[in-house]
Amino acid sequence: MAMESDPRSEKVRQWALMKAQSDTMTTRMNKLRDDIMADIVLHGDKDETGSSSLRLSVPVVVGNKTYEELKREARISTTLNEERALALAKAKGIENDVVAHVPTIDMDALYAAHADGRVSEEEIDSLFDTKVSYAFKPKAT
């Protein structure tokens, strides 16, 4: 005897199938990308920015796009190394001039103030914001 179709289960089946296909496709796409990037490093022309490019001998047309050249683009980001900056400030004697002291709440001291009766439970509770978010988490066995 055939089971009746359940629309919700059918949607979950379709979702799970698409998720599996998407995962497989993403893994394959990333492997192809990594192989192509290695090829660009080996055979491409490097420019003054550190980027490398490689022309395709045969252009690739997919849909309304034509791919004729590949690029491995160098992207540079600059961040301050706090440890070295603090060491330099100390060594130069300018620590008081360049270090910002930002006030922060010492949670242990705040709870101690509550324990001493200087801050009420309601006041403590009012200091915390609560945010609820939801995630789609199907259980698979």
PDB file of C-alpha atoms in Angstrom:
ATOM      1  CA  MET A   1       0.000   0.000   0.000  1.00  0.00           C
ATOM      2  CA  ALA A   2       1.460   3.385  -1.032  1.00  0.00           C
ATOM      3  CA  MET A   3       1.860   6.113   1.581  1.00  0.00           C
ATOM      4  CA  GLU A   4       0.008   9.362   1.084  1.00  0.00           C
ATOM      5  CA  SER A   5       2.127  12.267  -0.054  1.00  0.00           C
ATOM      6  CA  ASP A   6       2.987  14.832   2.605  1.00  0.00           C
ATOM      7  CA  PRO A   7       3.606  18.306   1.075  1.00  0.00           C
ATOM      8  CA  ARG A   8       5.961  19.344   3.899  1.00  0.00           C
ATOM      9  CA  SER A   9       8.048  16.178   3.601  1.00  0.00           C
ATOM     10  CA  GLU A  10       8.189  16.668  -0.167  1.00  0.00           C
ATOM     11  CA  LYS A  11       9.506  20.217   0.306  1.00  0.00           C
ATOM     12  CA  VAL A  12      12.137  18.952   2.759  1.00  0.00           C
ATOM     13  CA  ARG A  13      13.109  16.160   0.315  1.00  0.00           C
ATOM     14  CA  GLN A  14      13.557  18.715  -2.482  1.00  0.00           C
ATOM     15  CA  TRP A  15      15.488  21.053  -0.188  1.00  0.00           C
ATOM     16  CA  ALA A  16      17.785  18.239   1.026  1.00  0.00           C
ATOM     17  CA  LEU A  17      18.435  17.094  -2.553  1.00  0.00           C
ATOM     18  CA  MET A  18      19.270  20.640  -3.679  1.00  0.00           C
ATOM     19  CA  LYS A  19      21.482  21.164  -0.603  1.00  0.00           C
ATOM     20  CA  ALA A  20      23.435  17.993  -1.371  1.00  0.00           C
ATOM     21  CA  GLN A  21      23.810  19.033  -5.031  1.00  0.00           C
ATOM     22  CA  SER A  22      24.865  22.533  -3.986  1.00  0.00           C
ATOM     23  CA  ASP A  23      27.488  21.163  -1.566  1.00  0.00           C
ATOM     24  CA  THR A  24      28.878  18.853  -4.255  1.00  0.00           C
ATOM     25  CA  MET A  25      28.877  21.680  -6.806  1.00  0.00           C
ATOM     26  CA  THR A  26      30.584  24.111  -4.411  1.00  0.00           C
ATOM     27  CA  THR A  27      33.308  21.588  -3.588  1.00  0.00           C
ATOM     28  CA  ARG A  28      33.943  20.930  -7.286  1.00  0.00           C
ATOM     29  CA  MET A  29      33.882  24.669  -8.132  1.00  0.00           C
ATOM     30  CA  ASN A  30      36.420  25.426  -5.381  1.00  0.00           C
ATOM     31  CA  LYS A  31      38.717  22.615  -6.573  1.00  0.00           C
ATOM     32  CA  LEU A  32      38.558  23.924 -10.160  1.00  0.00           C
ATOM     33  CA  ARG A  33      39.236  27.467  -8.931  1.00  0.00           C
ATOM     34  CA  ASP A  34      42.262  26.300  -6.923  1.00  0.00           C
ATOM     35  CA  ASP A  35      43.642  24.370  -9.916  1.00  0.00           C
ATOM     36  CA  ILE A  36      43.134  27.391 -12.201  1.00  0.00           C
ATOM     37  CA  MET A  37      44.812  29.710  -9.684  1.00  0.00           C
ATOM     38  CA  ALA A  38      47.833  27.371  -9.525  1.00  0.00           C
ATOM     39  CA  ASP A  39      47.971  27.426 -13.331  1.00  0.00           C
ATOM     40  CA  ILE A  40      47.909  31.239 -13.346  1.00  0.00           C
ATOM     41  CA  VAL A  41      50.803  31.298 -10.859  1.00  0.00           C
ATOM     42  CA  LEU A  42      52.841  28.906 -13.026  1.00  0.00           C
ATOM     43  CA  HIS A  43      52.095  30.361 -16.459  1.00  0.00           C
ATOM     44  CA  GLY A  44      50.701  33.856 -15.942  1.00  0.00           C
ATOM     45  CA  ASP A  45      52.305  37.273 -16.246  1.00  0.00           C
ATOM     46  CA  LYS A  46      52.865  39.072 -12.948  1.00  0.00           C
ATOM     47  CA  ASP A  47      52.383  42.846 -12.772  1.00  0.00           C
ATOM     48  CA  GLU A  48      53.796  45.502 -10.422  1.00  0.00           C
ATOM     49  CA  THR A  49      50.883  45.083  -7.970  1.00  0.00           C
ATOM     50  CA  GLY A  50      51.585  41.376  -7.480  1.00  0.00           C
ATOM     51  CA  SER A  51      48.582  40.298  -9.543  1.00  0.00           C
ATOM     52  CA  SER A  52      48.996  37.717 -12.291  1.00  0.00           C
ATOM     53  CA  SER A  53      47.003  37.267 -15.487  1.00  0.00           C
ATOM     54  CA  LEU A  54      46.818  34.563 -18.113  1.00  0.00           C
ATOM     55  CA  ARG A  55      45.118  34.756 -21.520  1.00  0.00           C
ATOM     56  CA  LEU A  56      43.129  31.762 -22.634  1.00  0.00           C
ATOM     57  CA  SER A  57      44.210  30.343 -25.979  1.00  0.00           C
ATOM     58  CA  VAL A  58      40.549  29.624 -26.734  1.00  0.00           C
ATOM     59  CA  PRO A  59      37.900  31.963 -25.265  1.00  0.00           C
ATOM     60  CA  VAL A  60      35.151  30.292 -23.254  1.00  0.00           C
ATOM     61  CA  VAL A  61      31.562  31.365 -23.911  1.00  0.00           C
ATOM     62  CA  VAL A  62      28.911  30.540 -21.312  1.00  0.00           C
ATOM     63  CA  GLY A  63      25.525  32.187 -21.640  1.00  0.00           C
ATOM     64  CA  ASN A  64      26.056  35.839 -22.487  1.00  0.00           C
ATOM     65  CA  LYS A  65      29.606  35.965 -21.037  1.00  0.00           C
ATOM     66  CA  THR A  66      32.896  35.407 -22.809  1.00  0.00           C
ATOM     67  CA  TYR A  67      35.971  34.556 -20.729  1.00  0.00           C
ATOM     68  CA  GLU A  68      39.220  35.462 -22.461  1.00  0.00           C
ATOM     69  CA  GLU A  69      41.596  36.142 -19.588  1.00  0.00           C
ATOM     70  CA  LEU A  70      42.109  34.870 -16.056  1.00  0.00           C
ATOM     71  CA  LYS A  71      43.413  36.987 -13.226  1.00  0.00           C
ATOM     72  CA  ARG A  72      44.819  36.182  -9.807  1.00  0.00           C
ATOM     73  CA  GLU A  73      44.339  39.558  -8.192  1.00  0.00           C
ATOM     74  CA  ALA A  74      46.524  40.659  -5.293  1.00  0.00           C
ATOM     75  CA  ARG A  75      44.501  42.344  -2.579  1.00  0.00           C
ATOM     76  CA  ILE A  76      46.474  44.120   0.103  1.00  0.00           C
ATOM     77  CA  SER A  77      45.062  45.119   3.457  1.00  0.00           C
ATOM     78  CA  THR A  78      46.900  47.075   6.088  1.00  0.00           C
ATOM     79  CA  THR A  79      46.237  46.750   9.799  1.00  0.00           C
ATOM     80  CA  LEU A  80      48.056  48.193  12.759  1.00  0.00           C
ATOM     81  CA  ASN A  81      50.001  45.660  14.817  1.00  0.00           C
ATOM     82  CA  GLU A  82      48.931  46.840  18.289  1.00  0.00           C
ATOM     83  CA  GLU A  83      51.726  44.966  20.079  1.00  0.00           C
ATOM     84  CA  ARG A  84      54.505  46.555  17.990  1.00  0.00           C
ATOM     85  CA  ALA A  85      52.821  49.978  18.145  1.00  0.00           C
ATOM     86  CA  LEU A  86      52.641  49.819  21.951  1.00  0.00           C
ATOM     87  CA  ALA A  87      56.274  48.696  22.130  1.00  0.00           C
ATOM     88  CA  LEU A  88      57.296  51.645  19.922  1.00  0.00           C
ATOM     89  CA  ALA A  89      55.253  54.074  22.019  1.00  0.00           C
ATOM     90  CA  LYS A  90      56.925  52.807  25.211  1.00  0.00           C
ATOM     91  CA  ALA A  91      60.394  52.936  23.662  1.00  0.00           C
ATOM     92  CA  LYS A  92      59.843  56.524  22.446  1.00  0.00           C
ATOM     93  CA  GLY A  93      58.265  57.663  25.701  1.00  0.00           C
ATOM     94  CA  ILE A  94      55.053  58.733  23.957  1.00  0.00           C
ATOM     95  CA  GLU A  95      52.755  56.082  25.416  1.00  0.00           C
ATOM     96  CA  ASN A  96      50.639  58.629  27.339  1.00  0.00           C
ATOM     97  CA  ASP A  97      50.246  60.699  24.160  1.00  0.00           C
ATOM     98  CA  VAL A  98      49.199  57.958  21.747  1.00  0.00           C
ATOM     99  CA  VAL A  99      47.374  55.358  23.839  1.00  0.00           C
ATOM    100  CA  ALA A 100      43.624  55.909  24.278  1.00  0.00           C
ATOM    101  CA  HIS A 101      42.133  54.570  27.453  1.00  0.00           C
ATOM    102  CA  VAL A 102      38.568  53.610  26.644  1.00  0.00           C
ATOM    103  CA  PRO A 103      36.265  53.142  29.616  1.00  0.00           C
ATOM    104  CA  THR A 104      34.849  49.632  29.868  1.00  0.00           C
ATOM    105  CA  ILE A 105      32.641  47.992  32.441  1.00  0.00           C
ATOM    106  CA  ASP A 106      34.304  45.528  34.791  1.00  0.00           C
ATOM    107  CA  MET A 107      31.583  42.879  35.068  1.00  0.00           C
ATOM    108  CA  ASP A 108      33.007  41.470  38.308  1.00  0.00           C
ATOM    109  CA  ALA A 109      32.952  44.926  39.909  1.00  0.00           C
ATOM    110  CA  LEU A 110      29.401  45.514  38.635  1.00  0.00           C
ATOM    111  CA  TYR A 111      28.215  42.258  40.190  1.00  0.00           C
ATOM    112  CA  ALA A 112      30.107  43.120  43.388  1.00  0.00           C
ATOM    113  CA  ALA A 113      28.191  46.431  43.471  1.00  0.00           C
ATOM    114  CA  HIS A 114      24.993  44.412  43.122  1.00  0.00           C
ATOM    115  CA  ALA A 115      26.079  42.057  45.921  1.00  0.00           C
ATOM    116  CA  ASP A 116      26.778  45.109  48.126  1.00  0.00           C
ATOM    117  CA  GLY A 117      23.258  46.388  47.464  1.00  0.00           C
ATOM    118  CA  ARG A 118      24.415  49.480  45.544  1.00  0.00           C
ATOM    119  CA  VAL A 119      22.805  48.224  42.300  1.00  0.00           C
ATOM    120  CA  SER A 120      19.447  46.419  42.247  1.00  0.00           C
ATOM    121  CA  GLU A 121      18.595  43.245  40.331  1.00  0.00           C
ATOM    122  CA  GLU A 122      16.213  45.255  38.134  1.00  0.00           C
ATOM    123  CA  GLU A 123      18.977  47.752  37.333  1.00  0.00           C
ATOM    124  CA  ILE A 124      21.364  44.926  36.418  1.00  0.00           C
ATOM    125  CA  ASP A 125      18.692  43.308  34.220  1.00  0.00           C
ATOM    126  CA  SER A 126      18.033  46.623  32.460  1.00  0.00           C
ATOM    127  CA  LEU A 127      21.651  46.759  31.284  1.00  0.00           C
ATOM    128  CA  PHE A 128      21.381  43.688  29.093  1.00  0.00           C
ATOM    129  CA  ASP A 129      19.767  43.546  25.666  1.00  0.00           C
ATOM    130  CA  THR A 130      18.371  40.275  24.383  1.00  0.00           C
ATOM    131  CA  LYS A 131      18.172  39.407  20.706  1.00  0.00           C
ATOM    132  CA  VAL A 132      16.591  36.279  19.289  1.00  0.00           C
ATOM    133  CA  SER A 133      17.555  34.896  15.905  1.00  0.00           C
ATOM    134  CA  TYR A 134      16.474  31.702  14.224  1.00  0.00           C
ATOM    135  CA  ALA A 135      18.372  29.135  12.205  1.00  0.00           C
ATOM    136  CA  PHE A 136      16.990  26.454   9.916  1.00  0.00           C
ATOM    137  CA  LYS A 137      18.414  23.209  11.338  1.00  0.00           C
ATOM    138  CA  PRO A 138      16.822  20.037   9.931  1.00  0.00           C
ATOM    139  CA  LYS A 139      17.788  16.911  11.887  1.00  0.00           C
ATOM    140  CA  ALA A 140      19.254  14.138   9.767  1.00  0.00           C
ATOM    141  CA  THR A 141      20.065  10.638  10.951  1.00  0.00           C
TER     142      THR A 141
END
